[in-house]
Amino acid sequence: MAESNCTQVTEFSLMGFTGDPVTQATLFLIFLLTYLVTILGNLGVIVLIRASSQLHSPMYYFLGNLAFVDLCSSTVITPKMLVDFISEKKGIAYAGCVAQVFIFDLFGMTECFLLAMMAYDRYVAICHPLVYPLVMSPKRCFQLVMGSYLVGLANGMGQTIGMSSLSFCGSSVIHLFFCDISPLISLSTSDTTLSHVILRTSASLFGVSSSLVVLVSYVAIISTILSISSAEGKRKAFSTCTSHLTTVSIFYGTSCFMYLKPSSDSSKEDKWAAVLYTVVTPMLNPLIYSLRNKEVKEALRR
């Protein structure tokens, strides 16, 4: 009865990093520069892959889609955060919050599976090079990429459905700089069973499966590399994986800290972990591939 008489929240307040104007201005400039590098870097990777014929291979096809996903996931978070730095009212409407949850969870899970597909691509290239052109055909690559987007879409829709079942009649303060499903569940004054079931099912079904693909692929890759007799052969084989392995480590490391660490009252650590996960990682990915990948550097020079 009390639930039916409460006033539903129509706007959420997003907690900033600090109330000090000087610190806010400094952070605004830092995150603006980070976002510009993210936009230019990921757009540059997409354009370079499309323009350079030597990069028309499965690995770079996946990389181009990864750059697109990073571009979209960063754009749904960072511009709103930048606006909040220079505005007194740091709020987001309920509809905007739902849209942010949907888009962020869509592209977040899509990135998980794209990274898994890239690990599988490296596994086939190193462990089964003779059948690589057959297994990683253009049609198969397209199917793997579309499958990643469909899984991301299913995750985004599931989290949105879970959020739509929640009522918010108490506090409207989100202790983050964007709308994420976990703090929204904590704010809800209604039964959160459905939301928890969807969140845990998604994490177990999608998150764990993509992580296992990466883990199994790299166990097989490392085993194959260690069996190579020459040191030069080992170095050459491993060099094709270093960029992807670095990207995987950053993405899964920050996401695991964000979503799998024990819950605590320390919102400050949560905010900075979220910065790494949502702002810094999309910026680093194109830099990692352009600085560590010989073929990308050669294409850039040409």
mmCIF file of C-alpha atoms in Angstrom:
data_model
loop_
_atom_site.group_PDB
_atom_site.id
_atom_site.type_symbol
_atom_site.label_atom_id
_atom_site.label_comp_id
_atom_site.label_asym_id
_atom_site.label_seq_id
_atom_site.Cartn_x
_atom_site.Cartn_y
_atom_site.Cartn_z
ATOM 1 C CA MET A 1 0.000 0.000 0.000
ATOM 2 C CA ALA A 2 2.785 2.389 0.841
ATOM 3 C CA GLU A 3 4.394 1.550 -2.472
ATOM 4 C CA SER A 4 1.266 2.579 -4.415
ATOM 5 C CA ASN A 5 1.060 5.920 -2.587
ATOM 6 C CA CYS A 6 4.662 6.971 -3.174
ATOM 7 C CA THR A 7 5.767 9.538 -5.748
ATOM 8 C CA GLN A 8 7.755 7.993 -8.576
ATOM 9 C CA VAL A 9 11.112 9.626 -9.271
ATOM 10 C CA THR A 10 11.182 11.379 -12.667
ATOM 11 C CA GLU A 11 14.804 12.567 -12.501
ATOM 12 C CA PHE A 12 17.988 11.218 -10.973
ATOM 13 C CA SER A 13 20.849 13.250 -9.522
ATOM 14 C CA LEU A 14 24.326 12.186 -10.584
ATOM 15 C CA MET A 15 27.034 12.677 -7.982
ATOM 16 C CA GLY A 16 30.081 14.436 -9.356
ATOM 17 C CA PHE A 17 33.680 13.823 -8.410
ATOM 18 C CA THR A 18 34.081 16.939 -6.310
ATOM 19 C CA GLY A 19 32.399 20.198 -5.430
ATOM 20 C CA ASP A 20 35.557 22.291 -5.756
ATOM 21 C CA PRO A 21 35.277 24.561 -8.863
ATOM 22 C CA VAL A 22 39.013 24.488 -9.617
ATOM 23 C CA THR A 23 39.153 20.688 -9.453
ATOM 24 C CA GLN A 24 36.013 20.467 -11.568
ATOM 25 C CA ALA A 25 37.562 22.707 -14.226
ATOM 26 C CA THR A 26 40.744 20.627 -14.222
ATOM 27 C CA LEU A 27 38.826 17.368 -14.537
ATOM 28 C CA PHE A 28 36.692 18.879 -17.306
ATOM 29 C CA LEU A 29 39.788 19.670 -19.364
ATOM 30 C CA ILE A 30 41.336 16.237 -18.705
ATOM 31 C CA PHE A 31 38.198 14.330 -19.683
ATOM 32 C CA LEU A 32 37.573 16.594 -22.673
ATOM 33 C CA LEU A 33 41.074 15.840 -23.954
ATOM 34 C CA THR A 34 40.533 12.132 -23.258
ATOM 35 C CA TYR A 35 37.247 12.155 -25.197
ATOM 36 C CA LEU A 36 38.797 13.984 -28.157
ATOM 37 C CA VAL A 37 41.631 11.442 -28.285
ATOM 38 C CA THR A 38 39.031 8.657 -28.081
ATOM 39 C CA ILE A 39 37.021 10.088 -30.984
ATOM 40 C CA LEU A 40 40.037 10.794 -33.187
ATOM 41 C CA GLY A 41 41.773 7.517 -32.340
ATOM 42 C CA ASN A 42 38.817 5.223 -32.967
ATOM 43 C CA LEU A 43 37.651 7.106 -36.057
ATOM 44 C CA GLY A 44 41.227 7.007 -37.326
ATOM 45 C CA VAL A 45 41.376 3.215 -36.849
ATOM 46 C CA ILE A 46 38.070 2.730 -38.699
ATOM 47 C CA VAL A 47 39.117 4.964 -41.610
ATOM 48 C CA LEU A 48 42.609 3.422 -41.786
ATOM 49 C CA ILE A 49 41.256 -0.138 -41.916
ATOM 50 C CA ARG A 50 38.788 0.750 -44.655
ATOM 51 C CA ALA A 51 41.364 2.690 -46.681
ATOM 52 C CA SER A 52 44.329 0.298 -46.428
ATOM 53 C CA SER A 53 44.046 -2.906 -48.450
ATOM 54 C CA GLN A 54 46.715 -4.645 -46.360
ATOM 55 C CA LEU A 55 44.443 -4.347 -43.319
ATOM 56 C CA HIS A 56 41.521 -6.139 -45.001
ATOM 57 C CA SER A 57 41.898 -9.267 -42.878
ATOM 58 C CA PRO A 58 39.739 -10.889 -40.153
ATOM 59 C CA MET A 59 41.815 -9.462 -37.293
ATOM 60 C CA TYR A 60 41.395 -5.889 -38.507
ATOM 61 C CA TYR A 61 37.735 -6.472 -39.385
ATOM 62 C CA PHE A 62 37.164 -7.276 -35.708
ATOM 63 C CA LEU A 63 39.348 -4.336 -34.680
ATOM 64 C CA GLY A 64 37.308 -1.928 -36.800
ATOM 65 C CA ASN A 65 34.127 -3.079 -35.088
ATOM 66 C CA LEU A 66 35.825 -2.810 -31.688
ATOM 67 C CA ALA A 67 36.741 0.813 -32.503
ATOM 68 C CA PHE A 68 33.116 1.504 -33.476
ATOM 69 C CA VAL A 69 31.837 -0.011 -30.216
ATOM 70 C CA ASP A 70 34.359 1.995 -28.160
ATOM 71 C CA LEU A 71 33.288 5.146 -29.987
ATOM 72 C CA CYS A 72 29.608 4.535 -29.202
ATOM 73 C CA SER A 73 30.040 3.436 -25.579
ATOM 74 C CA SER A 74 32.245 6.429 -24.814
ATOM 75 C CA THR A 75 29.845 8.853 -26.496
ATOM 76 C CA VAL A 76 26.884 7.690 -24.430
ATOM 77 C CA ILE A 77 28.783 8.442 -21.187
ATOM 78 C CA THR A 78 31.433 11.161 -21.573
ATOM 79 C CA PRO A 79 29.505 14.106 -23.141
ATOM 80 C CA LYS A 80 26.914 14.009 -20.334
ATOM 81 C CA MET A 81 29.718 13.871 -17.763
ATOM 82 C CA LEU A 82 31.399 16.904 -19.363
ATOM 83 C CA VAL A 83 28.143 18.875 -19.280
ATOM 84 C CA ASP A 84 27.718 18.049 -15.580
ATOM 85 C CA PHE A 85 31.176 19.459 -14.825
ATOM 86 C CA ILE A 86 30.120 22.939 -16.005
ATOM 87 C CA SER A 87 26.498 22.929 -14.816
ATOM 88 C CA GLU A 88 25.123 23.427 -11.341
ATOM 89 C CA LYS A 89 22.352 20.850 -11.718
ATOM 90 C CA LYS A 90 23.788 17.387 -12.293
ATOM 91 C CA GLY A 91 20.653 15.477 -13.188
ATOM 92 C CA ILE A 92 19.312 13.085 -15.789
ATOM 93 C CA ALA A 93 15.675 12.375 -16.633
ATOM 94 C CA TYR A 94 14.262 8.898 -16.060
ATOM 95 C CA ALA A 95 13.903 8.323 -19.818
ATOM 96 C CA GLY A 96 17.509 9.448 -20.383
ATOM 97 C CA CYS A 97 18.665 7.101 -17.641
ATOM 98 C CA VAL A 98 16.835 4.166 -19.251
ATOM 99 C CA ALA A 99 18.403 5.011 -22.624
ATOM 100 C CA GLN A 100 21.862 5.228 -21.067
ATOM 101 C CA VAL A 101 21.464 1.840 -19.362
ATOM 102 C CA PHE A 102 20.265 0.228 -22.600
ATOM 103 C CA ILE A 103 22.972 1.642 -24.895
ATOM 104 C CA PHE A 104 25.833 1.200 -22.433
ATOM 105 C CA ASP A 105 24.917 -2.419 -21.643
ATOM 106 C CA LEU A 106 24.402 -3.143 -25.342
ATOM 107 C CA PHE A 107 27.857 -1.961 -26.376
ATOM 108 C CA GLY A 108 29.540 -3.188 -23.194
ATOM 109 C CA MET A 109 28.505 -6.792 -23.792
ATOM 110 C CA THR A 110 29.177 -6.457 -27.520
ATOM 111 C CA GLU A 111 32.762 -5.482 -26.680
ATOM 112 C CA CYS A 112 33.100 -8.561 -24.438
ATOM 113 C CA PHE A 113 32.185 -10.833 -27.326
ATOM 114 C CA LEU A 114 34.219 -8.947 -29.907
ATOM 115 C CA LEU A 115 37.291 -9.406 -27.725
ATOM 116 C CA ALA A 116 36.401 -13.092 -27.409
ATOM 117 C CA MET A 117 36.068 -13.402 -31.202
ATOM 118 C CA MET A 118 39.440 -11.694 -31.633
ATOM 119 C CA ALA A 119 40.979 -14.226 -29.238
ATOM 120 C CA TYR A 120 39.414 -17.053 -31.262
ATOM 121 C CA ASP A 121 40.794 -15.491 -34.443
ATOM 122 C CA ARG A 122 44.323 -15.489 -32.975
ATOM 123 C CA TYR A 123 43.836 -19.093 -31.801
ATOM 124 C CA VAL A 124 42.965 -20.285 -35.304
ATOM 125 C CA ALA A 125 45.791 -18.223 -36.876
ATOM 126 C CA ILE A 126 48.489 -19.614 -34.544
ATOM 127 C CA CYS A 127 47.249 -23.107 -33.711
ATOM 128 C CA HIS A 128 45.648 -24.028 -37.060
ATOM 129 C CA PRO A 129 47.248 -21.767 -39.704
ATOM 130 C CA LEU A 130 46.584 -24.142 -42.621
ATOM 131 C CA VAL A 131 42.795 -23.938 -42.241
ATOM 132 C CA TYR A 132 42.733 -20.282 -41.181
ATOM 133 C CA PRO A 133 41.447 -18.901 -44.550
ATOM 134 C CA LEU A 134 38.654 -21.480 -44.531
ATOM 135 C CA VAL A 135 37.612 -21.132 -40.880
ATOM 136 C CA MET A 136 37.858 -17.328 -40.741
ATOM 137 C CA SER A 137 36.169 -16.670 -44.077
ATOM 138 C CA PRO A 138 34.495 -13.276 -44.674
ATOM 139 C CA LYS A 139 31.084 -14.895 -44.172
ATOM 140 C CA ARG A 140 32.146 -16.487 -40.866
ATOM 141 C CA CYS A 141 33.649 -13.193 -39.623
ATOM 142 C CA PHE A 142 30.432 -11.359 -40.465
ATOM 143 C CA GLN A 143 28.411 -13.975 -38.574
ATOM 144 C CA LEU A 144 30.664 -13.711 -35.513
ATOM 145 C CA VAL A 145 30.428 -9.917 -35.470
ATOM 146 C CA MET A 146 26.655 -9.914 -35.949
ATOM 147 C CA GLY A 147 26.363 -12.518 -33.207
ATOM 148 C CA SER A 148 28.319 -10.219 -30.873
ATOM 149 C CA TYR A 149 25.945 -7.332 -31.592
ATOM 150 C CA LEU A 150 22.893 -9.552 -31.089
ATOM 151 C CA VAL A 151 24.193 -10.749 -27.719
ATOM 152 C CA GLY A 152 24.819 -7.117 -26.771
ATOM 153 C CA LEU A 153 21.282 -6.224 -27.874
ATOM 154 C CA ALA A 154 19.843 -9.057 -25.773
ATOM 155 C CA ASN A 155 21.830 -7.846 -22.763
ATOM 156 C CA GLY A 156 20.727 -4.220 -23.232
ATOM 157 C CA MET A 157 17.078 -5.211 -23.594
ATOM 158 C CA GLY A 158 17.273 -7.504 -20.572
ATOM 159 C CA GLN A 159 18.761 -4.818 -18.321
ATOM 160 C CA THR A 160 16.197 -2.283 -19.578
ATOM 161 C CA ILE A 161 13.338 -4.674 -18.838
ATOM 162 C CA GLY A 162 14.787 -5.222 -15.381
ATOM 163 C CA MET A 163 14.974 -1.466 -14.790
ATOM 164 C CA SER A 164 11.403 -0.923 -16.016
ATOM 165 C CA SER A 165 10.168 -3.265 -13.276
ATOM 166 C CA LEU A 166 11.733 -1.096 -10.559
ATOM 167 C CA SER A 167 10.052 1.696 -8.618
ATOM 168 C CA PHE A 168 12.034 4.665 -7.325
ATOM 169 C CA CYS A 169 10.194 6.442 -4.548
ATOM 170 C CA GLY A 170 13.001 7.242 -2.145
ATOM 171 C CA SER A 171 16.455 8.639 -2.826
ATOM 172 C CA SER A 172 17.182 9.723 -6.417
ATOM 173 C CA VAL A 173 20.940 10.196 -5.944
ATOM 174 C CA ILE A 174 23.175 7.919 -8.030
ATOM 175 C CA HIS A 175 26.722 7.769 -6.660
ATOM 176 C CA LEU A 176 28.235 7.595 -10.138
ATOM 177 C CA PHE A 177 28.544 9.967 -13.109
ATOM 178 C CA PHE A 178 26.235 7.848 -15.312
ATOM 179 C CA CYS A 179 23.252 5.499 -14.996
ATOM 180 C CA ASP A 180 24.316 1.915 -14.345
ATOM 181 C CA ILE A 181 21.977 -0.926 -13.476
ATOM 182 C CA SER A 182 23.715 -1.937 -10.216
ATOM 183 C CA PRO A 183 23.325 1.391 -8.340
ATOM 184 C CA LEU A 184 19.791 1.721 -9.732
ATOM 185 C CA ILE A 185 18.845 -1.625 -8.212
ATOM 186 C CA SER A 186 20.221 -0.385 -4.878
ATOM 187 C CA LEU A 187 18.071 2.753 -5.119
ATOM 188 C CA SER A 188 14.849 0.929 -5.894
ATOM 189 C CA THR A 189 12.087 0.780 -3.296
ATOM 190 C CA SER A 190 10.283 -2.131 -4.993
ATOM 191 C CA ASP A 191 10.999 -5.842 -5.312
ATOM 192 C CA THR A 192 14.342 -6.185 -7.117
ATOM 193 C CA THR A 193 14.206 -9.957 -7.654
ATOM 194 C CA LEU A 194 13.629 -9.766 -11.418
ATOM 195 C CA SER A 195 16.420 -7.226 -11.900
ATOM 196 C CA HIS A 196 18.861 -9.315 -9.865
ATOM 197 C CA VAL A 197 17.925 -12.464 -11.803
ATOM 198 C CA ILE A 198 18.442 -10.713 -15.157
ATOM 199 C CA LEU A 199 21.738 -9.156 -14.015
ATOM 200 C CA ARG A 200 23.151 -12.422 -12.671
ATOM 201 C CA THR A 201 21.904 -14.479 -15.606
ATOM 202 C CA SER A 202 23.442 -12.035 -18.064
ATOM 203 C CA ALA A 203 26.748 -11.992 -16.190
ATOM 204 C CA SER A 204 26.839 -15.788 -15.934
ATOM 205 C CA LEU A 205 25.579 -16.649 -19.410
ATOM 206 C CA PHE A 206 27.237 -13.923 -21.474
ATOM 207 C CA GLY A 207 30.112 -12.597 -19.378
ATOM 208 C CA VAL A 208 31.456 -15.960 -18.230
ATOM 209 C CA SER A 209 31.097 -17.575 -21.675
ATOM 210 C CA SER A 210 33.029 -14.780 -23.420
ATOM 211 C CA SER A 211 35.705 -14.900 -20.723
ATOM 212 C CA LEU A 212 36.054 -18.667 -21.174
ATOM 213 C CA VAL A 213 36.540 -18.254 -24.928
ATOM 214 C CA VAL A 214 39.380 -15.801 -24.253
ATOM 215 C CA LEU A 215 40.931 -17.999 -21.548
ATOM 216 C CA VAL A 216 40.768 -21.273 -23.491
ATOM 217 C CA SER A 217 42.038 -19.592 -26.663
ATOM 218 C CA TYR A 218 45.087 -18.141 -24.930
ATOM 219 C CA VAL A 219 45.878 -21.367 -23.074
ATOM 220 C CA ALA A 220 46.009 -23.115 -26.461
ATOM 221 C CA ILE A 221 47.968 -20.226 -28.020
ATOM 222 C CA ILE A 222 50.597 -20.178 -25.247
ATOM 223 C CA SER A 223 50.911 -23.971 -25.401
ATOM 224 C CA THR A 224 51.483 -23.812 -29.160
ATOM 225 C CA ILE A 225 53.988 -20.956 -28.888
ATOM 226 C CA LEU A 226 55.990 -22.809 -26.224
ATOM 227 C CA SER A 227 56.234 -25.829 -28.504
ATOM 228 C CA ILE A 228 57.971 -23.747 -31.208
ATOM 229 C CA SER A 229 61.672 -24.569 -31.177
ATOM 230 C CA SER A 230 63.202 -21.284 -32.379
ATOM 231 C CA ALA A 231 63.218 -18.147 -30.245
ATOM 232 C CA GLU A 232 62.512 -16.019 -33.300
ATOM 233 C CA GLY A 233 59.463 -18.140 -34.125
ATOM 234 C CA LYS A 234 58.174 -17.749 -30.581
ATOM 235 C CA ARG A 235 58.681 -13.980 -30.675
ATOM 236 C CA LYS A 236 56.962 -13.615 -34.039
ATOM 237 C CA ALA A 237 53.974 -15.736 -32.992
ATOM 238 C CA PHE A 238 53.523 -13.947 -29.688
ATOM 239 C CA SER A 239 53.880 -10.490 -31.270
ATOM 240 C CA THR A 240 50.608 -11.041 -33.145
ATOM 241 C CA CYS A 241 48.793 -11.382 -29.804
ATOM 242 C CA THR A 242 50.369 -8.709 -27.603
ATOM 243 C CA SER A 243 48.067 -5.846 -28.628
ATOM 244 C CA HIS A 244 44.921 -7.905 -28.150
ATOM 245 C CA LEU A 245 46.187 -9.403 -24.896
ATOM 246 C CA THR A 246 46.894 -5.907 -23.548
ATOM 247 C CA THR A 247 43.391 -4.730 -24.531
ATOM 248 C CA VAL A 248 41.774 -7.818 -22.974
ATOM 249 C CA SER A 249 43.715 -7.358 -19.725
ATOM 250 C CA ILE A 250 42.649 -3.714 -19.379
ATOM 251 C CA PHE A 251 39.002 -4.337 -20.291
ATOM 252 C CA TYR A 252 38.406 -7.447 -18.200
ATOM 253 C CA GLY A 253 40.528 -6.171 -15.328
ATOM 254 C CA THR A 254 38.584 -2.942 -14.929
ATOM 255 C CA SER A 255 35.186 -4.556 -15.572
ATOM 256 C CA CYS A 256 35.837 -7.311 -13.019
ATOM 257 C CA PHE A 257 36.844 -4.728 -10.414
ATOM 258 C CA MET A 258 33.728 -2.731 -11.273
ATOM 259 C CA TYR A 259 31.160 -5.521 -11.115
ATOM 260 C CA LEU A 260 32.659 -8.468 -9.207
ATOM 261 C CA LYS A 261 34.325 -6.806 -6.238
ATOM 262 C CA PRO A 262 32.523 -7.049 -2.878
ATOM 263 C CA SER A 263 30.042 -4.231 -2.337
ATOM 264 C CA SER A 264 31.210 -1.476 -0.022
ATOM 265 C CA ASP A 265 30.369 2.048 0.989
ATOM 266 C CA SER A 266 33.385 3.476 -0.787
ATOM 267 C CA SER A 267 31.795 5.242 -3.747
ATOM 268 C CA LYS A 268 35.079 7.057 -4.544
ATOM 269 C CA GLU A 269 36.788 3.843 -5.680
ATOM 270 C CA ASP A 270 33.687 2.903 -7.663
ATOM 271 C CA LYS A 271 33.801 6.219 -9.517
ATOM 272 C CA TRP A 272 37.440 5.937 -10.507
ATOM 273 C CA ALA A 273 37.024 2.285 -11.480
ATOM 274 C CA ALA A 274 34.104 3.394 -13.659
ATOM 275 C CA VAL A 275 36.335 6.080 -15.228
ATOM 276 C CA LEU A 276 38.867 3.411 -16.226
ATOM 277 C CA TYR A 277 36.126 1.168 -17.568
ATOM 278 C CA THR A 278 34.032 3.730 -19.458
ATOM 279 C CA VAL A 279 36.396 6.592 -20.378
ATOM 280 C CA VAL A 280 40.030 5.506 -20.343
ATOM 281 C CA THR A 281 39.743 2.037 -21.937
ATOM 282 C CA PRO A 282 38.018 3.264 -25.153
ATOM 283 C CA MET A 283 40.837 5.803 -25.521
ATOM 284 C CA LEU A 284 43.632 3.280 -24.937
ATOM 285 C CA ASN A 285 42.464 0.604 -27.388
ATOM 286 C CA PRO A 286 43.315 2.469 -30.639
ATOM 287 C CA LEU A 287 46.579 3.727 -29.118
ATOM 288 C CA ILE A 288 47.602 0.190 -28.139
ATOM 289 C CA TYR A 289 46.959 -1.180 -31.610
ATOM 290 C CA SER A 290 48.585 1.746 -33.434
ATOM 291 C CA LEU A 291 51.712 1.828 -31.242
ATOM 292 C CA ARG A 292 52.302 -1.927 -30.887
ATOM 293 C CA ASN A 293 51.163 -3.232 -34.272
ATOM 294 C CA LYS A 294 53.692 -3.154 -37.096
ATOM 295 C CA GLU A 295 51.118 -3.441 -39.899
ATOM 296 C CA VAL A 296 49.063 -0.544 -38.532
ATOM 297 C CA LYS A 297 52.173 1.643 -38.246
ATOM 298 C CA GLU A 298 53.180 0.823 -41.812
ATOM 299 C CA ALA A 299 49.671 1.635 -43.051
ATOM 300 C CA LEU A 300 49.786 4.927 -41.155
ATOM 301 C CA ARG A 301 53.129 5.844 -42.745
ATOM 302 C CA ARG A 302 51.799 5.136 -46.224
#
